[in-house]
XYZ file of C-alpha atoms in Angstrom:
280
model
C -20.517 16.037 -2.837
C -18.978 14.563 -0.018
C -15.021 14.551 0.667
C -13.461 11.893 -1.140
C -12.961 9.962 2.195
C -15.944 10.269 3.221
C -17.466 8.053 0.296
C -17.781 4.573 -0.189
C -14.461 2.400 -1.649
C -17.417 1.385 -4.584
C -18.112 5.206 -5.754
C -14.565 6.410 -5.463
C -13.359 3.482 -7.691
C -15.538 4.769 -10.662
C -14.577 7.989 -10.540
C -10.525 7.088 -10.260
C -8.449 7.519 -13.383
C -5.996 5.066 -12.729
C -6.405 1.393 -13.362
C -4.230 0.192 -10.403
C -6.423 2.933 -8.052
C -9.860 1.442 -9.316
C -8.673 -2.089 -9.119
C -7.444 -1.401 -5.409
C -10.722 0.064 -4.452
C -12.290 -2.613 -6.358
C -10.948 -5.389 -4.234
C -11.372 -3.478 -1.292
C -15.671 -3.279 -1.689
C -15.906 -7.216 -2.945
C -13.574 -8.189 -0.139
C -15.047 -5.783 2.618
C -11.323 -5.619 3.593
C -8.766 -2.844 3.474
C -6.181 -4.508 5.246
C -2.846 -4.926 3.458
C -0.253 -7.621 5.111
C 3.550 -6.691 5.026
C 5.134 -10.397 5.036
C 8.100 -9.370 6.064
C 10.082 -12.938 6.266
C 13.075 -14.253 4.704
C 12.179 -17.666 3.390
C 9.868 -18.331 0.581
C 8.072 -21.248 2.468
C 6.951 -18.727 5.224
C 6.790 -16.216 2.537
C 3.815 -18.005 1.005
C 2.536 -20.263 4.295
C 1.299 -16.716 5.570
C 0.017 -15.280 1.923
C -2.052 -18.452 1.434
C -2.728 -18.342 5.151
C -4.057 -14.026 4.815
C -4.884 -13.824 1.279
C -8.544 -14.292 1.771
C -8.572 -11.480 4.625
C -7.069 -9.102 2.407
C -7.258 -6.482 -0.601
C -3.220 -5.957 -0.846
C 0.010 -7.561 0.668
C 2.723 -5.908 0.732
C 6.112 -7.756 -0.174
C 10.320 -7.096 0.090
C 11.552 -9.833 -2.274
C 14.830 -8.330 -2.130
C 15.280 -9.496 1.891
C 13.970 -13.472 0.267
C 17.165 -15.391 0.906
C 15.911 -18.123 -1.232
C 14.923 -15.951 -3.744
C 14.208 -17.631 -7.043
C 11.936 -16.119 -10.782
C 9.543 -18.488 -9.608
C 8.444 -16.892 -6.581
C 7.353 -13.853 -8.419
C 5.289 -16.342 -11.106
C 3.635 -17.918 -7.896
C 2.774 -14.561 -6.084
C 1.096 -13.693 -9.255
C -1.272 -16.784 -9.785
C -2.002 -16.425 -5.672
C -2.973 -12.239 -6.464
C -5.254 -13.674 -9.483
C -7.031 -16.982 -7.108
C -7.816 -14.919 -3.872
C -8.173 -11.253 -5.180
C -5.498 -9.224 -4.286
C -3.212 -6.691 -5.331
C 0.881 -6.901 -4.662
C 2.518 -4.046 -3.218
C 6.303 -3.842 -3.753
C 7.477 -1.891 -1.029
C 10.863 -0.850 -3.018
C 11.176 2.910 -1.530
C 12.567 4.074 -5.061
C 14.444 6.779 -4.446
C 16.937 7.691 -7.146
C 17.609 10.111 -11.102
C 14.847 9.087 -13.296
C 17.152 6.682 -15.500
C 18.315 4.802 -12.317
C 14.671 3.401 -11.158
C 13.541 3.113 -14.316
C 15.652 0.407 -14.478
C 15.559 -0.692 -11.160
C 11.705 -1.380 -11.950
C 12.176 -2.895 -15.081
C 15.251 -4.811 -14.593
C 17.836 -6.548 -12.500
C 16.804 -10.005 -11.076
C 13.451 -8.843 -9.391
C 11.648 -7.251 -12.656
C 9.458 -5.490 -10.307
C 7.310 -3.807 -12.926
C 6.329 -7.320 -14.488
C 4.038 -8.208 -11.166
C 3.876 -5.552 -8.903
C 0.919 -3.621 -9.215
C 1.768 -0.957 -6.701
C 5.074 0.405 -5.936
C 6.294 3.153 -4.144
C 9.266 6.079 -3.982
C 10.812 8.293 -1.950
C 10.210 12.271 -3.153
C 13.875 13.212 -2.126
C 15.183 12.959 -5.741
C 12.621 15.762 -7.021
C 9.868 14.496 -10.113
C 12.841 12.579 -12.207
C 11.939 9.716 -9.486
C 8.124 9.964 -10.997
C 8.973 10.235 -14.426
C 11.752 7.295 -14.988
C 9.039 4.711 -12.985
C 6.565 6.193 -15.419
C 8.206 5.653 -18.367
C 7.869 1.986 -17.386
C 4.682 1.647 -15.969
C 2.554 3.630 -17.964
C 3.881 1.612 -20.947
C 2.463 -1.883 -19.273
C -0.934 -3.189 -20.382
C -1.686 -4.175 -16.417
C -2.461 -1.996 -14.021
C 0.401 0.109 -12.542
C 0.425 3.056 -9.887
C 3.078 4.740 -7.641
C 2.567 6.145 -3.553
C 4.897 8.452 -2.849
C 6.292 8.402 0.790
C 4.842 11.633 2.507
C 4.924 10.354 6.021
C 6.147 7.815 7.521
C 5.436 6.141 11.273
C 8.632 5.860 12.842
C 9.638 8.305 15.818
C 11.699 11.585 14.552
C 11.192 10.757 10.881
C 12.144 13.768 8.723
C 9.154 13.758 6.328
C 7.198 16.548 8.083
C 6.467 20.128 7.544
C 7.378 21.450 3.917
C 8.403 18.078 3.144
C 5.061 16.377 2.933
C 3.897 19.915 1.526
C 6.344 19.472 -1.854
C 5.426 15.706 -1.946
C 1.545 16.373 -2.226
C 2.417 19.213 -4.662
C 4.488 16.449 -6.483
C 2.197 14.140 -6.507
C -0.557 16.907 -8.186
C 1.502 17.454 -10.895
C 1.402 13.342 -12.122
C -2.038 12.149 -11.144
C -2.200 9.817 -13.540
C 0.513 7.524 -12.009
C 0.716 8.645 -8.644
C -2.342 7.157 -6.564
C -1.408 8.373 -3.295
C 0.595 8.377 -0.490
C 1.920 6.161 2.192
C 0.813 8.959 5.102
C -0.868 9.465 8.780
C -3.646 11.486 7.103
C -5.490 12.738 4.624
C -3.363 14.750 1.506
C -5.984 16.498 -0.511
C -5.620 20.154 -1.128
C -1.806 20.619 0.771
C -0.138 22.845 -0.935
C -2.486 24.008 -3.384
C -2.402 26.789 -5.272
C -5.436 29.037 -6.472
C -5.341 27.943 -9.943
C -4.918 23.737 -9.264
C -8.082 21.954 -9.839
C -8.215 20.140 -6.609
C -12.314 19.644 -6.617
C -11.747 15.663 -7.723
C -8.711 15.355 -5.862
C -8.957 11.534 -4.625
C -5.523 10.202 -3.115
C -5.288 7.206 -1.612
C -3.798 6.807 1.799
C -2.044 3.727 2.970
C -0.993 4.003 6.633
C 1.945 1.999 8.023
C 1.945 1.270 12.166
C -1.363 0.012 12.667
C -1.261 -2.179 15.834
C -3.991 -3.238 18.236
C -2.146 -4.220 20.675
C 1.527 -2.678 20.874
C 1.774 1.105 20.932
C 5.368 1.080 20.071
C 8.720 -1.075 19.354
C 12.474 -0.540 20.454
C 13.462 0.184 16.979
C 11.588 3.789 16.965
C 8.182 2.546 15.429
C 4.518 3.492 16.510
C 1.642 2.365 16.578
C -2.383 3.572 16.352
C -5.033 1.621 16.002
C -7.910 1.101 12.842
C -10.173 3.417 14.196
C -7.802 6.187 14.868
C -6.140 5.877 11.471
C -9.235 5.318 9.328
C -11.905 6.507 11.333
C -10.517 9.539 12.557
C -7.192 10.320 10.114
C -9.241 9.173 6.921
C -6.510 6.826 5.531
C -8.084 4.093 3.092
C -5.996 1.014 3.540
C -4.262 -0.319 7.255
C -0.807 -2.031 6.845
C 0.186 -4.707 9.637
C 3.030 -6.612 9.888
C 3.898 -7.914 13.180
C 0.644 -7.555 14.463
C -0.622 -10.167 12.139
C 2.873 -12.407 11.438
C 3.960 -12.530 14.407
C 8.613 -11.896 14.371
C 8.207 -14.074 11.241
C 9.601 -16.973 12.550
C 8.049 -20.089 13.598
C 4.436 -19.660 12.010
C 1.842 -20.515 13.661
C -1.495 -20.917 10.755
C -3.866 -20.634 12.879
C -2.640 -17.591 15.197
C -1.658 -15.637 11.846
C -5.458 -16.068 10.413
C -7.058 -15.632 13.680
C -5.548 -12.041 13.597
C -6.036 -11.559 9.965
C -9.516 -11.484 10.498
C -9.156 -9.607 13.484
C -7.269 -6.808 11.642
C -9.929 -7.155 9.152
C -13.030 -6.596 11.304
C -11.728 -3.982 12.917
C -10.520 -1.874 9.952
C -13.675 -2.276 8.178
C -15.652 -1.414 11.103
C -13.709 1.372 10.845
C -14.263 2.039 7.669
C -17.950 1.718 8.028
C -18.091 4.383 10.717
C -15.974 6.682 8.711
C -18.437 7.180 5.698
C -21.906 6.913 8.053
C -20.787 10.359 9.275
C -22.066 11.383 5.297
C-alpha cells in the first residue's frame, strides 16, 4: 500500500477515524480544492465580503475571531450557515496552549464558544498532553465533528519548533489519534519518533502548511514563503494556507482581485496535488 500521502484525498477519508479528518478530506475530493484561506481582517463586513467572495474555491478557512473588532454571537451563527451553503470546514486558529482545565474552557466558554462551530482547532504542545486532554474532554463530547492539529512547525524565520521539539509533538500526537488529526508542519510527520512497538502501519496525519505564496518569498516580519508545488508536491503536506497572497493587507477589498487569486491558489495546489499521487 502506498504512503498515506501518496493516495488520493477520496481513499484516505475512508480509512480516517476521525469525523472532522474524513469530513476535511471529504470536502477536499468534491471541491478538487485543498486550499484553506486565513481571513485575517478586523471587521466583520470584510470578514465575510472575502468568505462569500473564496468560499467556493475552498475546502477550509481559517478564522481569528478574537482580532474581529466588531465582534458580535452572530458572526459565529453566520460563519456556520456560510460552512453548511458552500462546503467548507472552519478552522479556529486559537494556538491553545495552556493546563488541561484552562483550554477546556477556553474552547467551551468565554464569549467566542469556539467548540460550538469550529470544526478544527489547534494547540501549541509546550504544555505537555494536559493541552490534548482538557480540549478533548470538550470535543469528543460534541455530536459534530471535532479534531485538534498540533503546532509541530511553524514558517516563520528562527522559530523554535525544530529538532526534538517536533520529535515529542509527533510522539504526542501518537498517543491521542483519535482527536489529534495532524499537524500544522513543513512536511510529512508519520513514523518520527517511533518506537518499535507503536503501530505506525495506518499512520495518516494530516498536514496543513502555513507560508504558501506564489509570488513573495518572504515578509519583514520574519515569515517565508514556498510555493504549492514545493509544499505539496515535494514536502507531502495535504492542505495550503494563504493569507495575504489571496486577501491582499486586508484592507480595501477588492472582489474581484481576491477571487481571481482564489482560484489561482486553487489550480495550482491541486495541480499539485495531482502530481503528488501520479508518482503511485
Amino acid at each position: 500500500m502506498p504512503a498515506p500521502h501518496l493516495q488520493s484525498y477520496k481513499d484516505r477519508a475512508e480509512k480516517h477515524t476521525n469525523p472532522a479528518a474524513r469530513a476535511l478530506l471529504r470536502c477536499m475530493d468534491a471541491k478538487k480544492s485543498n486550499l484553506a484561506v486565513s481571513v485575517d481582517v478586523t471587521r466583520t463586513k470584510d470578514f465575510f465580503d472575502i468568505i462569500e467572495t473564496v468560499a467556493p474555491y475552498v475546502c477550509l478557512i481559517k478564522t481569528h475571531v478574537d482580532i474581529l473588532e466588531d465582534w458580535e454571537p452572530s458572526v459565529t451563527a453566520k460563519l456556520q450557515e456560510l460552512s453548511r451553503m458552500h462546503d467548507f470546514l472552519i478552522f479556529e486558529d486559537r494556538k491553545f496552549a495552556d493546563i488541561g482545565n484552562t483550554v477546556a474552557l477556553q474552547y467551551s466558554s468565554g464569549i467566542h464558544k469556539i467548540s460550538d462551530w469550529a470544526h478544527i482547532v489547534n494547540a501549541h504542545p509546550v504544555p505537555g498532553p494536559s493541552v490534548i486532554t482538557g480540549l478533548a474532554s470538550v470535543g469528543m463530547k460534541s455530536k459534530e465533528e471535532r479534531g485538534v492539529l498540533l503546532l509541530a512547525e511553524m514558517s516563520t524565520k528562527g522559530a523554535l519548533t525544530t529538532g526534538s521539539y517536533t520529535t515529542d509533538a509527533v510522539r504526542m500526537a501518537r498517543q491521542h489519534r483519535e482527536f489529534i488529526i495532524g499537524f500544522i508542519a513543513q512536511r510529512r510527520m508519520e513514523g518520527i519518533g517511533a518506537s518499535a512497538t507503536d503501530n505506525i502501519a495506518d499512520e495518516d496525519f494530516l498536514i496543513l502548511a502555513p507560508g504558501v505564496g506564489l509570488d513573495a518569498k518572504g515578509d519583514a516580519m520574519g515569515q517565508q514563503y514556498r510555493t504549492p508545488a514545493e509544499v505539496v508536491t515535494e514536502c507531502g503536506c495535504d492542505v495550503i494556507i494563504v493569507g495575504r497572497g489571496i486577501i491582499g493587507t486586508g484592507r480595501n477589498i477588492d472582489a474581484e482581485e481576491v477571487k481571481r487569486q482564489a482560484q489561482r491558489y486553487q489550480s495550482a495546489g491541486w495541480e499539485a496535488y495531482e502530481n503528488r499521487v501520479t508518482k503511485v
